Coordinates of C-alpha atoms in Angstrom, one line a residue:
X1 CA 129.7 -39.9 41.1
X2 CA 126.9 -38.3 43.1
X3 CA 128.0 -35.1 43.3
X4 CA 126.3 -34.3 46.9
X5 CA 127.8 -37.9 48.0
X6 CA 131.4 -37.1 48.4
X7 CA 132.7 -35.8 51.3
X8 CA 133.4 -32.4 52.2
X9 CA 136.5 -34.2 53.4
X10 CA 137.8 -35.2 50.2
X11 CA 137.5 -32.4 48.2
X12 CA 139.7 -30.5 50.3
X13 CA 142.1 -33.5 50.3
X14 CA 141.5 -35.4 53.6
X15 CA 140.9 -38.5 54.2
X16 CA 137.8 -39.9 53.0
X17 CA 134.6 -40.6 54.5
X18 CA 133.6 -44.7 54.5
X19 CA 129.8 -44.7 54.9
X20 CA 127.7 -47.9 55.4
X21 CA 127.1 -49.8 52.4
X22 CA 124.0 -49.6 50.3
X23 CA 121.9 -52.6 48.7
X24 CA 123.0 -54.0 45.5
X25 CA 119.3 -55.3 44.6
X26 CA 118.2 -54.5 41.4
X27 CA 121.6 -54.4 39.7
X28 CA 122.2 -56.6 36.9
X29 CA 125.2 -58.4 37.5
X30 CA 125.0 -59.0 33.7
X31 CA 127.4 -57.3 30.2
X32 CA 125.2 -55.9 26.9
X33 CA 126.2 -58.8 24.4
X34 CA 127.9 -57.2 21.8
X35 CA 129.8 -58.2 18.8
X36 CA 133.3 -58.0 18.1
X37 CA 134.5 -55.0 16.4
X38 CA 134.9 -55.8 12.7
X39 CA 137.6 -53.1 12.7
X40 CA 140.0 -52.5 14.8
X41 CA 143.6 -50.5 15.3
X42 CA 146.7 -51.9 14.2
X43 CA 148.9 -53.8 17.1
X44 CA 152.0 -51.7 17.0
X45 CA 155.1 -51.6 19.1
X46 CA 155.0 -49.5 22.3
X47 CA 152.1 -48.5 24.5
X48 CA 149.2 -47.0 23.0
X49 CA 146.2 -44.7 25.0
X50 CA 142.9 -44.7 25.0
X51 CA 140.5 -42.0 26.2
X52 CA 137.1 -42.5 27.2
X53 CA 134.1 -41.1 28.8
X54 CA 130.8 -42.7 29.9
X55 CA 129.5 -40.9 33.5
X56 CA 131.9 -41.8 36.4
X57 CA 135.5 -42.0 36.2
X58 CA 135.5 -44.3 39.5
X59 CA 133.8 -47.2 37.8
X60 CA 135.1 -46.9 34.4
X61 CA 138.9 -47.0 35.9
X62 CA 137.8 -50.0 38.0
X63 CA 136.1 -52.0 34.6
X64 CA 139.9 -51.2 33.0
X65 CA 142.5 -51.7 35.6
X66 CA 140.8 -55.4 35.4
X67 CA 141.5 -55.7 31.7
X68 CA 144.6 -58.0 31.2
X69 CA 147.2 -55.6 28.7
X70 CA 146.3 -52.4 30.4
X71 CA 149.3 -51.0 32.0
X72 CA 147.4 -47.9 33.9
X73 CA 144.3 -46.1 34.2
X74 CA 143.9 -42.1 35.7
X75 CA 141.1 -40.6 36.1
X76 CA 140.4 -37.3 35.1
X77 CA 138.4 -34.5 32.8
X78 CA 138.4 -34.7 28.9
X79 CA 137.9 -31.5 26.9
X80 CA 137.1 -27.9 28.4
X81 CA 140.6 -26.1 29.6
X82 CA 143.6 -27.0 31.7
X83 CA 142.1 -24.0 33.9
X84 CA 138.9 -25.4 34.7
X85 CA 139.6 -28.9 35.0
X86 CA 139.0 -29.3 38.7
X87 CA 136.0 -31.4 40.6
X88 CA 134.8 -28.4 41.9
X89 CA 134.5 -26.7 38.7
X90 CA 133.6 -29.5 35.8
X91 CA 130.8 -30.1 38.6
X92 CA 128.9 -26.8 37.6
X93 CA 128.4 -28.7 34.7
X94 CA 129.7 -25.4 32.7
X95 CA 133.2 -26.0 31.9
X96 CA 132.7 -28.5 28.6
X97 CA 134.6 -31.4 30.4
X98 CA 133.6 -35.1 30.7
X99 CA 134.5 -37.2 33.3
X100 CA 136.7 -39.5 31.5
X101 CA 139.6 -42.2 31.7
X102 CA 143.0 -42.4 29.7
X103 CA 144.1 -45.7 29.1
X104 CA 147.7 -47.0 28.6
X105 CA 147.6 -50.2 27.2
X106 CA 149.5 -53.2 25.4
X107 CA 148.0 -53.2 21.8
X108 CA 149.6 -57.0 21.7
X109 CA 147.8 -58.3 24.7
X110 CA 144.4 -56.0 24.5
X111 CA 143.1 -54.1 21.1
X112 CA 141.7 -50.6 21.3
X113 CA 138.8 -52.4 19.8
X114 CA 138.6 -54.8 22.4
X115 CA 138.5 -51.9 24.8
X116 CA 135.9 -50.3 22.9
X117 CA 133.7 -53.3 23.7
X118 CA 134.1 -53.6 27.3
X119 CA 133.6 -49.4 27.2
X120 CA 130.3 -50.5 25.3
X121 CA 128.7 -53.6 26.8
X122 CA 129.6 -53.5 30.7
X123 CA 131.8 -49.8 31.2
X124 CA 128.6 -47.4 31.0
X125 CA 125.4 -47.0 29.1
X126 CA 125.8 -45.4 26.3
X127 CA 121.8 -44.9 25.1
X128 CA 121.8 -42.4 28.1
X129 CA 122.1 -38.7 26.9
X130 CA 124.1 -36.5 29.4
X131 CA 123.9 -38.5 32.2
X132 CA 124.7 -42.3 33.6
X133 CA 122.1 -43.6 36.1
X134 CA 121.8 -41.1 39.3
X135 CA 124.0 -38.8 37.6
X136 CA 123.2 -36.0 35.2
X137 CA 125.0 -33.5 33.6
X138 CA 127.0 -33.2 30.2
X139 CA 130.2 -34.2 32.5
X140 CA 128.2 -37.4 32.4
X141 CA 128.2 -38.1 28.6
X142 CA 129.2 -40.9 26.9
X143 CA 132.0 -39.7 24.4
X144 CA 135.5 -40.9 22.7
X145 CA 138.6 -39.0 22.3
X146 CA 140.1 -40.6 19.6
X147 CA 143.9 -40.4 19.9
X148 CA 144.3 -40.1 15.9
X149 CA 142.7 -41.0 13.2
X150 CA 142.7 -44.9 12.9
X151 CA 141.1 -44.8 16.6
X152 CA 138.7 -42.3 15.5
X153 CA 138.2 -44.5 12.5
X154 CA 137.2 -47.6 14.4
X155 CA 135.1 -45.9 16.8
X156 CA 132.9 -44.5 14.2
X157 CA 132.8 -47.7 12.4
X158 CA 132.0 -49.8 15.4
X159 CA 128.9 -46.8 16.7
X160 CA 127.9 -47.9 13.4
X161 CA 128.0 -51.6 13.6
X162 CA 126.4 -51.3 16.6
X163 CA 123.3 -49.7 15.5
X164 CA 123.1 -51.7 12.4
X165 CA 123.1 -55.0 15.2
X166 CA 120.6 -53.0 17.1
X167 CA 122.7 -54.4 20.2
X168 CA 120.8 -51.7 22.2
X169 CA 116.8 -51.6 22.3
X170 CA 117.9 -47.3 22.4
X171 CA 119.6 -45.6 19.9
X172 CA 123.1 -45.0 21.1
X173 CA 124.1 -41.6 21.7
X174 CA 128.2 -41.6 21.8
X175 CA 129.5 -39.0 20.7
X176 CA 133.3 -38.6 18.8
X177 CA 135.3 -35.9 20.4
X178 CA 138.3 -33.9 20.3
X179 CA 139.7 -32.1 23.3
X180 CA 142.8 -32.6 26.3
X181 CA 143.1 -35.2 29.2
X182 CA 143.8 -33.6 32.4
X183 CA 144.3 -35.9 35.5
X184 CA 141.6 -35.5 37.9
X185 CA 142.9 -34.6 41.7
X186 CA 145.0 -37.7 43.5
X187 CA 141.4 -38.7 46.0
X188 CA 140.2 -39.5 42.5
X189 CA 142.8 -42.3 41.9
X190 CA 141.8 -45.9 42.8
X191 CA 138.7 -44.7 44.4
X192 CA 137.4 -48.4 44.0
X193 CA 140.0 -49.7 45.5
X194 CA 140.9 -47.1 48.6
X195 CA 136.7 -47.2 49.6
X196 CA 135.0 -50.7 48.8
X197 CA 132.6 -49.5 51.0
X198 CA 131.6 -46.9 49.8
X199 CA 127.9 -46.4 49.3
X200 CA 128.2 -45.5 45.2
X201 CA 131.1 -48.1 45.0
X202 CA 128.6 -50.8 46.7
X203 CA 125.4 -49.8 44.2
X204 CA 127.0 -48.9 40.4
X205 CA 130.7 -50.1 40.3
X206 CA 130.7 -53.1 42.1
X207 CA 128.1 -54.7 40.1
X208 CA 129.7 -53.2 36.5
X209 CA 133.2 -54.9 37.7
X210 CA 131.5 -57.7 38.7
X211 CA 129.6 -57.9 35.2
X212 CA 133.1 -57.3 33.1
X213 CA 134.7 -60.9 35.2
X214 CA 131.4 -62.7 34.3
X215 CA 131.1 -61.6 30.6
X216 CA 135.2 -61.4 29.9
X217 CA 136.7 -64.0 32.1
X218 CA 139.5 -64.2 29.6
X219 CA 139.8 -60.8 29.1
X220 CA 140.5 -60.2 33.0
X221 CA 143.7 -59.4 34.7

């Protein structure tokens, strides 16, 4: 998010600020095409996680919580330390986090492949190098945290067969990480959802959830 757009308010824990919406024009309502992932992780019993980062948290969680199989989706920081991950310190941009999701998901009903698409073609942009639209900042990079190695193994494989489609008219730049999940503060959760009114909600997210139902209808919750 805009980091001068959200409220005082909020980051000490209030209630948030609803603002007038913005415009939508100019946002494609409209998914990357992208192929299927020739490889992809095992179905297994259980729930399985994923974690992803790509700019955001509050439209990335709304693009998954749509996605039929996924149990739950927190937002939160990705890398750096448990002692820095707060908003008000991953936004000095100096702490190594990423602004990130974890997934908990149904591995019979959606693949971590299948996720790895959506994350691709309608989550983010990920031919934009430390940043996502208006925002800027390596908090803002598009990057996996494989779980273990077979996620880590499809991930590269499907960066790869991505290129070699040339899906993107920019080379992509995601990056394979390692690192912690820490749960971003509770305003954080089901941003979306709690402020459909909000300004940044009205001009990046709505569109990108908007673009997963068009592109996936089968795919959607």
């Amino acid at each position: 998010m805009l980091k001068w757009s959200l409220p005082a308010a909020a980051l000490l824990g209030a209630a948030l600020f609803v603002a007038p919406a913005l415009s939508t024009a100019g946002v494609v309502e409209r998914a990357v095409p992208v192929p299927v992932p020739t490889l992809d992780v095992k179905p297994s019993k259980g729930e399985q996680v994923a974690v992803l980062a790509g700019g955001c948290f509050w439209g990335m969680e709304a693009v998954f919580q749509s996605v039929k199989g996924v149990h739950s989706v927190t937002n939160g920081y990705a890398g750096g330390t448990a002692q820095t991950a707060t908003y008000a310190q991953v936004s000095t941009e100096k702490t190594g986090h990423a602004e990130a999701v974890r997934i908990a998901f149904d591995p019979k009903k959606v693949s971590y492949g299948t996720l790895l698409r959506v994350y691709f073609s309608v989550a983010h942009d990920p031919t934009q190098l430390n940043r996502q639209y208006p925002d800027t900042g390596p908090s803002y990079r598009s990057a996996i945290f494989p779980q273990n190695a077979e996620q880590r193994q499809v991930a590269a494989a499907y960066i790869d067969q991505l290129t070699k489609a040339k899906a993107f008219t920019k080379p992509i730049v995601t990056k394979l990480e390692t690192g912690n999940f820490y749960p971003a503060e509770a305003f954080h959760q089901d941003f979306f959802w709690r402020n459909p009114t909000y300004p940044y909600i009205v001009r990046y997210d709505k569109p990108k959830v908007a673009a997963f139902r068009n592109a996936y209808p089968l795919l959607v919750n």
